[in-house]
Short mmCIF file of C-alpha atoms and ligand atoms in Angstrom, two decimals:
data_model
loop_
_atom_site.label_atom_id
_atom_site.label_comp_id
_atom_site.label_asym_id
_atom_site.label_seq_id
_atom_site.Cartn_x
_atom_site.Cartn_y
_atom_site.Cartn_z
CA UNK A 1 64.98 85.99 95.01
CA UNK A 2 67.75 84.83 92.58
CA UNK A 3 70.92 85.98 92.88
CA UNK A 4 72.80 88.12 89.97
CA UNK A 5 74.93 86.20 88.29
CA UNK A 6 78.54 87.06 88.01
CA UNK A 7 79.41 86.34 84.46
CA UNK A 8 83.09 85.44 84.31
CA UNK A 9 83.35 84.32 80.81
CA UNK A 10 82.43 88.19 80.08
CA UNK A 11 84.05 89.58 82.66
CA UNK A 12 87.49 87.74 81.02
CA UNK A 13 86.71 88.48 78.05
CA UNK A 14 86.48 92.44 78.85
CA UNK A 15 89.75 91.82 80.52
CA UNK A 16 91.78 90.52 77.89
CA UNK A 17 90.53 92.97 75.37
CA UNK A 18 92.11 95.45 77.67
CA UNK A 19 95.31 93.52 77.99
CA UNK A 20 95.39 93.44 74.24
CA UNK A 21 95.03 97.04 73.69
CA UNK A 22 98.11 97.55 76.50
CA UNK A 23 100.11 95.35 74.27
CA UNK A 24 99.45 97.21 71.37
CA UNK A 25 100.40 100.46 73.21
CA UNK A 26 103.92 98.89 74.39
CA UNK A 27 104.38 97.80 71.03
CA UNK A 28 103.45 101.24 69.36
CA UNK A 29 105.30 103.29 72.10
CA UNK A 30 108.21 100.97 72.65
CA UNK A 31 108.31 98.23 70.08
CA UNK A 32 108.26 95.99 72.93
CA UNK A 33 106.29 92.90 72.50
CA UNK A 34 106.04 90.94 75.67
CA UNK A 35 106.72 87.38 76.04
CA UNK A 36 105.19 84.50 78.42
CA UNK A 37 107.39 81.09 78.96
CA UNK A 38 105.48 78.02 80.08
CA UNK A 39 107.65 75.29 81.09
CA UNK A 40 105.88 71.83 80.75
CA UNK A 41 107.59 68.78 82.18
CA UNK A 42 105.79 65.47 80.92
CA UNK A 43 102.90 64.50 79.32
CA UNK A 44 100.30 65.01 81.80
CA UNK A 45 97.39 65.22 79.55
CA UNK A 46 95.14 67.97 81.59
CA UNK A 47 98.65 69.70 81.89
CA UNK A 48 98.98 69.83 77.95
CA UNK A 49 95.97 71.42 77.56
CA UNK A 50 96.21 74.14 79.90
CA UNK A 51 99.51 74.76 78.21
CA UNK A 52 97.82 74.87 75.00
CA UNK A 53 95.17 77.30 76.05
CA UNK A 54 97.72 79.71 77.62
CA UNK A 55 99.50 79.77 74.85
CA UNK A 56 96.19 80.66 72.78
CA UNK A 57 95.39 83.00 75.10
CA UNK A 58 98.63 85.03 74.81
CA UNK A 59 99.06 85.33 71.20
CA UNK A 60 95.39 86.38 71.14
CA UNK A 61 96.17 89.36 73.29
CA UNK A 62 99.42 90.35 70.82
CA UNK A 63 101.84 88.81 73.30
CA UNK A 64 105.03 86.13 72.30
CA UNK A 65 104.02 82.86 73.63
CA UNK A 66 107.18 80.69 74.26
CA UNK A 67 106.75 76.73 75.35
CA UNK A 68 109.45 74.61 76.89
CA UNK A 69 108.37 71.09 76.82
CA UNK A 70 111.05 68.56 79.04
CA UNK A 71 110.00 64.75 78.97
CA UNK A 72 108.61 63.21 82.44
CA UNK A 73 112.34 61.80 83.10
CA UNK A 74 113.69 65.09 83.38
CA UNK A 75 116.06 65.68 86.45
CA UNK A 76 115.42 68.49 88.49
CA UNK A 77 118.53 70.05 87.92
CA UNK A 78 117.59 70.13 84.03
CA UNK A 79 114.19 71.93 85.17
CA UNK A 80 116.50 74.49 87.11
CA UNK A 81 118.70 75.18 84.63
CA UNK A 82 115.89 76.05 82.05
CA UNK A 83 113.81 78.30 84.38
CA UNK A 84 117.80 79.64 84.78
CA UNK A 85 117.95 80.47 81.56
CA UNK A 86 114.65 82.03 81.24
CA UNK A 87 115.28 84.39 83.63
CA UNK A 88 118.47 85.60 81.68
CA UNK A 89 116.23 86.27 78.59
CA UNK A 90 115.25 89.33 77.70
CA UNK A 91 112.61 88.25 75.48
CA UNK A 92 110.96 86.69 78.45
CA UNK A 93 109.12 88.70 81.09
CA UNK A 94 106.74 86.37 82.40
CA UNK A 95 107.69 82.70 83.33
CA UNK A 96 104.97 79.89 84.58
CA UNK A 97 106.04 76.35 85.06
CA UNK A 98 103.35 74.13 85.19
CA UNK A 99 102.13 72.26 88.12
CA UNK A 100 101.97 69.37 89.47
CA UNK A 101 105.53 68.59 88.33
CA UNK A 102 106.55 65.07 88.26
CA UNK A 103 107.17 63.36 91.57
CA UNK A 104 110.90 63.39 91.65
CA UNK A 105 110.82 66.93 91.33
CA UNK A 106 110.83 69.03 94.18
CA UNK A 107 107.94 71.84 93.03
CA UNK A 108 109.69 74.30 95.80
CA UNK A 109 112.72 74.47 95.03
CA UNK A 110 111.89 74.96 90.86
CA UNK A 111 109.48 77.86 91.62
CA UNK A 112 111.92 79.11 94.20
CA UNK A 113 114.72 79.62 91.15
CA UNK A 114 112.09 82.39 89.13
CA UNK A 115 113.05 85.52 89.03
CA UNK A 116 110.52 87.48 91.48
CA UNK A 117 110.10 89.89 88.21
CA UNK A 118 109.07 87.28 86.12
CA UNK A 119 107.04 85.14 88.67
CA UNK A 120 103.41 85.78 86.52
CA UNK A 121 102.07 82.86 88.58
CA UNK A 122 103.08 85.09 91.93
CA UNK A 123 104.13 81.93 93.68
CA UNK A 124 107.69 82.47 94.71
CA UNK A 125 108.40 83.66 98.52
CA UNK A 126 109.11 87.04 97.13
CA UNK A 127 105.60 87.63 95.77
CA UNK A 128 104.20 86.22 98.75
CA UNK A 129 106.05 88.22 100.97
CA UNK A 130 105.10 91.27 98.98
CA UNK A 131 101.48 90.64 99.40
CA UNK A 132 101.84 90.10 103.04
CA UNK A 133 103.68 93.63 103.13
CA UNK A 134 101.69 95.36 101.00
CA UNK A 135 104.18 96.23 98.73
CA UNK A 136 103.69 96.06 94.95
CA UNK A 137 104.48 92.81 93.41
CA UNK A 138 102.96 90.00 91.06
CA UNK A 139 99.87 88.30 92.48
CA UNK A 140 98.39 84.59 92.34
CA UNK A 141 96.14 84.85 89.47
CA UNK A 142 92.95 82.76 90.86
CA UNK A 143 92.61 85.10 93.89
CA UNK A 144 93.21 88.17 91.72
CA UNK A 145 90.33 86.83 89.56
CA UNK A 146 88.16 86.09 92.15
CA UNK A 147 88.54 89.67 93.67
CA UNK A 148 87.94 91.23 90.06
CA UNK A 149 84.38 89.56 89.90
CA UNK A 150 84.11 90.52 93.47
CA UNK A 151 84.56 93.98 92.80
CA UNK A 152 82.34 93.70 89.55
CA UNK A 153 79.15 93.83 91.63
CA UNK A 154 80.39 95.33 94.61
CA UNK A 155 82.73 98.37 94.09
CA UNK A 156 83.47 99.08 97.21
CA UNK A 157 84.36 95.86 99.79
CA UNK A 158 85.66 98.33 102.42
CA UNK A 159 84.41 97.24 105.67
CA UNK A 160 82.75 93.98 104.69
CA UNK A 161 83.19 90.89 106.56
CA UNK A 162 84.56 88.40 104.33
CA UNK A 163 85.08 84.52 104.67
CA UNK A 164 87.56 82.44 102.73
CA UNK A 165 87.09 78.93 103.29
CA UNK A 166 89.76 77.17 102.05
CA UNK A 167 93.76 78.23 103.40
CA UNK A 168 95.67 76.93 100.42
CA UNK A 169 99.21 78.82 99.53
CA UNK A 170 97.92 78.84 95.97
CA UNK A 171 94.43 80.14 96.54
CA UNK A 172 93.11 80.89 100.08
CA UNK A 173 95.92 82.52 101.54
CA UNK A 174 96.34 84.93 98.80
CA UNK A 175 92.51 85.38 98.62
CA UNK A 176 92.66 86.21 102.10
CA UNK A 177 95.54 88.94 101.43
CA UNK A 178 93.92 90.83 99.28
CA UNK A 179 90.39 91.20 100.40
CA UNK A 180 92.34 92.74 103.44
CA UNK A 181 93.70 94.85 101.36
CA UNK A 182 90.45 95.99 99.83
CA UNK A 183 89.50 96.39 104.06
CA UNK A 184 87.25 93.91 104.30
CA UNK A 185 87.10 91.86 107.74
CA UNK A 186 88.77 88.46 106.98
CA UNK A 187 87.77 85.09 108.54
CA UNK A 188 89.68 82.21 106.91
CA UNK A 189 87.98 79.29 107.57
CA UNK A 190 89.71 75.49 106.92
CA UNK A 191 89.03 71.55 107.64
CA UNK A 192 89.12 72.29 111.47
CA UNK A 193 87.13 75.30 111.68
CA UNK A 194 84.22 74.54 114.49
CA UNK A 195 80.57 75.56 113.32
CA UNK A 196 81.40 76.23 109.53
CA UNK A 197 77.79 76.92 108.78
CA UNK A 198 77.89 80.06 111.51
CA UNK A 199 81.20 81.19 110.28
CA UNK A 200 79.72 81.52 106.75
CA UNK A 201 76.85 82.72 107.52
CA UNK A 202 78.63 86.20 108.65
CA UNK A 203 80.02 86.70 105.19
CA UNK A 204 79.20 89.26 103.35
CA UNK A 205 81.59 88.25 100.85
CA UNK A 206 82.02 84.32 100.92
CA UNK A 207 84.63 82.58 98.84
CA UNK A 208 84.92 79.35 98.78
CA UNK A 209 88.07 77.44 97.40
CA UNK A 210 88.00 73.85 99.43
CA UNK A 211 87.81 71.29 96.33
CA UNK A 212 84.75 69.57 97.63
CA UNK A 213 81.32 69.46 95.56
CA UNK A 214 78.82 71.91 97.05
CA UNK A 215 80.34 71.60 100.56
CA UNK A 216 78.79 75.10 101.27
CA UNK A 217 75.05 74.75 102.07
CA UNK A 218 72.42 77.24 100.54
CA UNK A 219 71.14 78.06 104.10
CA UNK A 220 74.68 78.91 104.77
CA UNK A 221 74.65 82.16 102.85
CA UNK A 222 73.72 85.09 104.18
CA UNK A 223 70.77 86.76 102.56
CA UNK A 224 72.19 89.37 99.43
CA UNK A 225 76.02 88.28 100.38
CA UNK A 226 78.56 88.15 97.25
CA UNK A 227 79.61 84.61 96.80
CA UNK A 228 82.71 83.61 94.71
CA UNK A 229 82.85 79.86 94.31
CA UNK A 230 86.27 78.99 93.05
CA UNK A 231 86.01 75.26 93.61
CA UNK A 232 86.01 73.12 90.51
CA UNK A 233 84.90 69.77 90.98
CA UNK A 234 84.25 66.45 88.42
CA UNK A 235 80.95 64.58 89.69
CA UNK A 236 79.08 61.88 88.13
CA UNK A 237 75.68 62.79 88.49
CA UNK A 238 72.22 61.54 86.68
CA UNK A 239 74.44 59.33 84.63
CA UNK A 240 76.11 62.50 83.56
CA UNK A 241 79.98 63.72 83.82
CA UNK A 242 79.53 67.52 85.74
CA UNK A 243 81.53 70.29 87.11
CA UNK A 244 80.57 71.46 90.23
CA UNK A 245 81.79 74.22 92.38
CA UNK A 246 82.19 74.31 96.49
CA UNK A 247 78.79 75.79 97.01
CA UNK A 248 75.25 74.20 96.35
CA UNK A 249 74.70 76.62 93.48
CA UNK A 250 71.07 75.99 93.39
CA UNK A 251 70.06 76.64 96.84
CA UNK A 252 72.84 79.25 97.51
CA UNK A 253 71.21 81.75 94.60
CA UNK A 254 68.07 82.18 96.40
CA UNK A 255 69.84 84.17 99.27
CA UNK A 256 72.79 85.14 97.64
CA UNK A 257 72.71 88.62 96.31
CA UNK A 258 75.57 87.76 93.44
CA UNK A 259 76.92 84.29 92.60
CA UNK A 260 79.57 83.16 90.34
CA UNK A 261 78.32 80.03 88.71
CA UNK A 262 80.66 76.89 87.96
CA UNK A 263 81.89 76.67 85.27
CA UNK A 264 81.84 80.20 83.69
CA UNK A 265 83.04 82.28 86.85
CA UNK A 266 86.28 82.26 88.82
CA UNK A 267 88.10 79.68 86.21
CA UNK A 268 87.55 82.13 83.33
CA UNK A 269 89.60 84.62 85.07
CA UNK A 270 92.07 82.73 85.80
CA UNK A 271 94.01 82.97 82.49
CA UNK A 272 92.81 86.28 81.98
CA UNK A 273 95.10 87.40 84.99
CA UNK A 274 98.37 85.73 84.12
CA UNK A 275 98.07 87.69 80.70
CA UNK A 276 97.65 90.56 82.80
CA UNK A 277 100.73 90.10 85.21
CA UNK A 278 102.76 89.25 82.24
CA UNK A 279 101.79 92.89 80.88
CA UNK A 280 102.67 94.53 84.29
CA UNK A 281 106.10 92.24 84.30
CA UNK A 282 106.77 94.03 81.42
CA UNK A 283 106.17 97.07 81.78
CA UNK A 284 107.87 97.19 85.45
CA UNK A 285 110.86 95.34 84.59
CA UNK A 286 112.00 98.15 81.77
CA UNK A 287 110.74 100.84 84.07
CA UNK A 288 107.69 101.62 81.59
CA UNK A 289 104.72 103.35 83.00
CA UNK A 290 102.09 100.18 84.14
CA UNK A 291 99.32 99.54 82.13
CA UNK A 292 95.86 100.29 83.62
CA UNK A 293 94.88 96.62 83.35
P1 LIG B 301 93.84 72.70 98.37
O1 LIG B 301 93.55 71.49 98.31
O2 LIG B 301 95.25 72.96 98.20
O3 LIG B 301 93.23 73.13 99.26
C1 LIG B 301 91.85 72.92 100.26
C2 LIG B 301 91.51 73.73 101.36
O4 LIG B 301 90.44 73.75 101.46
C3 LIG B 301 92.34 73.54 102.49
O5 LIG B 301 92.82 74.89 103.28
C4 LIG B 301 91.58 72.38 103.29
O6 LIG B 301 91.43 72.93 104.61
C5 LIG B 301 90.26 73.09 103.32
N1 LIG B 301 89.10 72.00 103.47
C6 LIG B 301 89.11 70.76 103.08
N2 LIG B 301 87.79 70.20 103.58
C7 LIG B 301 87.35 71.35 104.15
C8 LIG B 301 86.23 71.11 104.83
N3 LIG B 301 84.78 69.92 104.64
N4 LIG B 301 85.60 72.60 105.12
C9 LIG B 301 86.38 73.38 105.17
N5 LIG B 301 87.48 73.62 104.70
C10 LIG B 301 88.05 72.29 103.88
O7 LIG B 301 93.01 73.28 97.37
P2 LIG B 301 93.37 74.62 96.37
O8 LIG B 301 93.22 75.83 97.07
O9 LIG B 301 94.50 74.09 95.51
O10 LIG B 301 91.84 74.39 95.49
C11 LIG B 301 90.60 74.77 96.00
C12 LIG B 301 89.54 74.13 95.05
O11 LIG B 301 90.00 75.35 93.69
C13 LIG B 301 89.70 72.90 94.41
O12 LIG B 301 88.38 72.53 93.60
C14 LIG B 301 90.60 73.72 93.16
O13 LIG B 301 90.19 72.76 91.79
C15 LIG B 301 89.72 75.30 92.54
N6 LIG B 301 90.94 75.85 91.95
C16 LIG B 301 90.02 76.21 90.78
C17 LIG B 301 90.76 77.24 89.94
C18 LIG B 301 90.29 78.13 88.86
O14 LIG B 301 91.11 78.58 88.17
N7 LIG B 301 89.23 78.08 89.36
C19 LIG B 301 92.41 77.25 90.04
C20 LIG B 301 92.70 76.75 91.27
C21 LIG B 301 92.03 75.95 91.99
P3 LIG B 301 93.31 72.51 105.99
O15 LIG B 301 93.74 73.18 105.20
O16 LIG B 301 92.60 72.38 106.59
O17 LIG B 301 93.48 70.96 105.09
#
């Protein structure tokens, strides 16, 4: 048996098309062009690439991309002041502060400065609280993308047993909340979990957000399970530089019913979900009907 491959690139392209259509409709109906502001502090090369990609994707979707670059030695107060300025700018619907920030800046303080109505990364305490309470809010992008992919192969997740390996604020915890909202029976596993193999074997939906190459072994996968691999790990193998997930893909695909590859799985969904949050934020802030994205 070989698992169905869950194509994150195709799902992301579909979602972006839907978002672009929603943006075009907003322009036609309300002369409104949603805007996403990205704040980049310093010159970390990976962050620069991410910010550039986000800008290109935002414009492709018909939205306005606003980039603010501050030097690596910018003070915490300067970054906080910029975020407050963006909170008050009516042309800005979403604010994303590219992480990590330089070590002298308290990231948690900066994130809390973001107006929750514009928190398109879903990282403020207000957004996390809304997710916990089951109230509408802006949900972190990678967990949202993971759910969309899981539902692309199993429309109804209700009653299924879901295991999330990893409990970070960015991925594991919000993903567990979203699975709970889908009526899964959720287990959260982490570095102190006893007999992780047995826990994973109980999962109809297995989500790995660990950050360790191939830590989830093939025979830990229940036959027919849906496997969502969030991990992105760069390794040297056979003299080549490769990206691999947290799941041993080649072994897992012989047991899983469906599985996301790395790269080309959850990764491409993250930016698409950022655009989705921006168009939703633009509508909600103005009391317009929420676009079906
Ligand atoms: P963190 O390092 O913040 O969290 C990792 C989690 O994995 C922790 O909860 C940790 O447990 C747990 N863990 C570590 N080792 C083990 C182990 N041996 N067994 C079981 N659990 C373990 O990582 P993130 O959540 O930020 O990211 C996870 C992965 O997802 C990374 O590879 C990252 O690159 C990727 N990622 C991908 C994105 C995408 O767009 N596709 C976006 C964001 C992240 P404990 O809490 O006990 O320490």
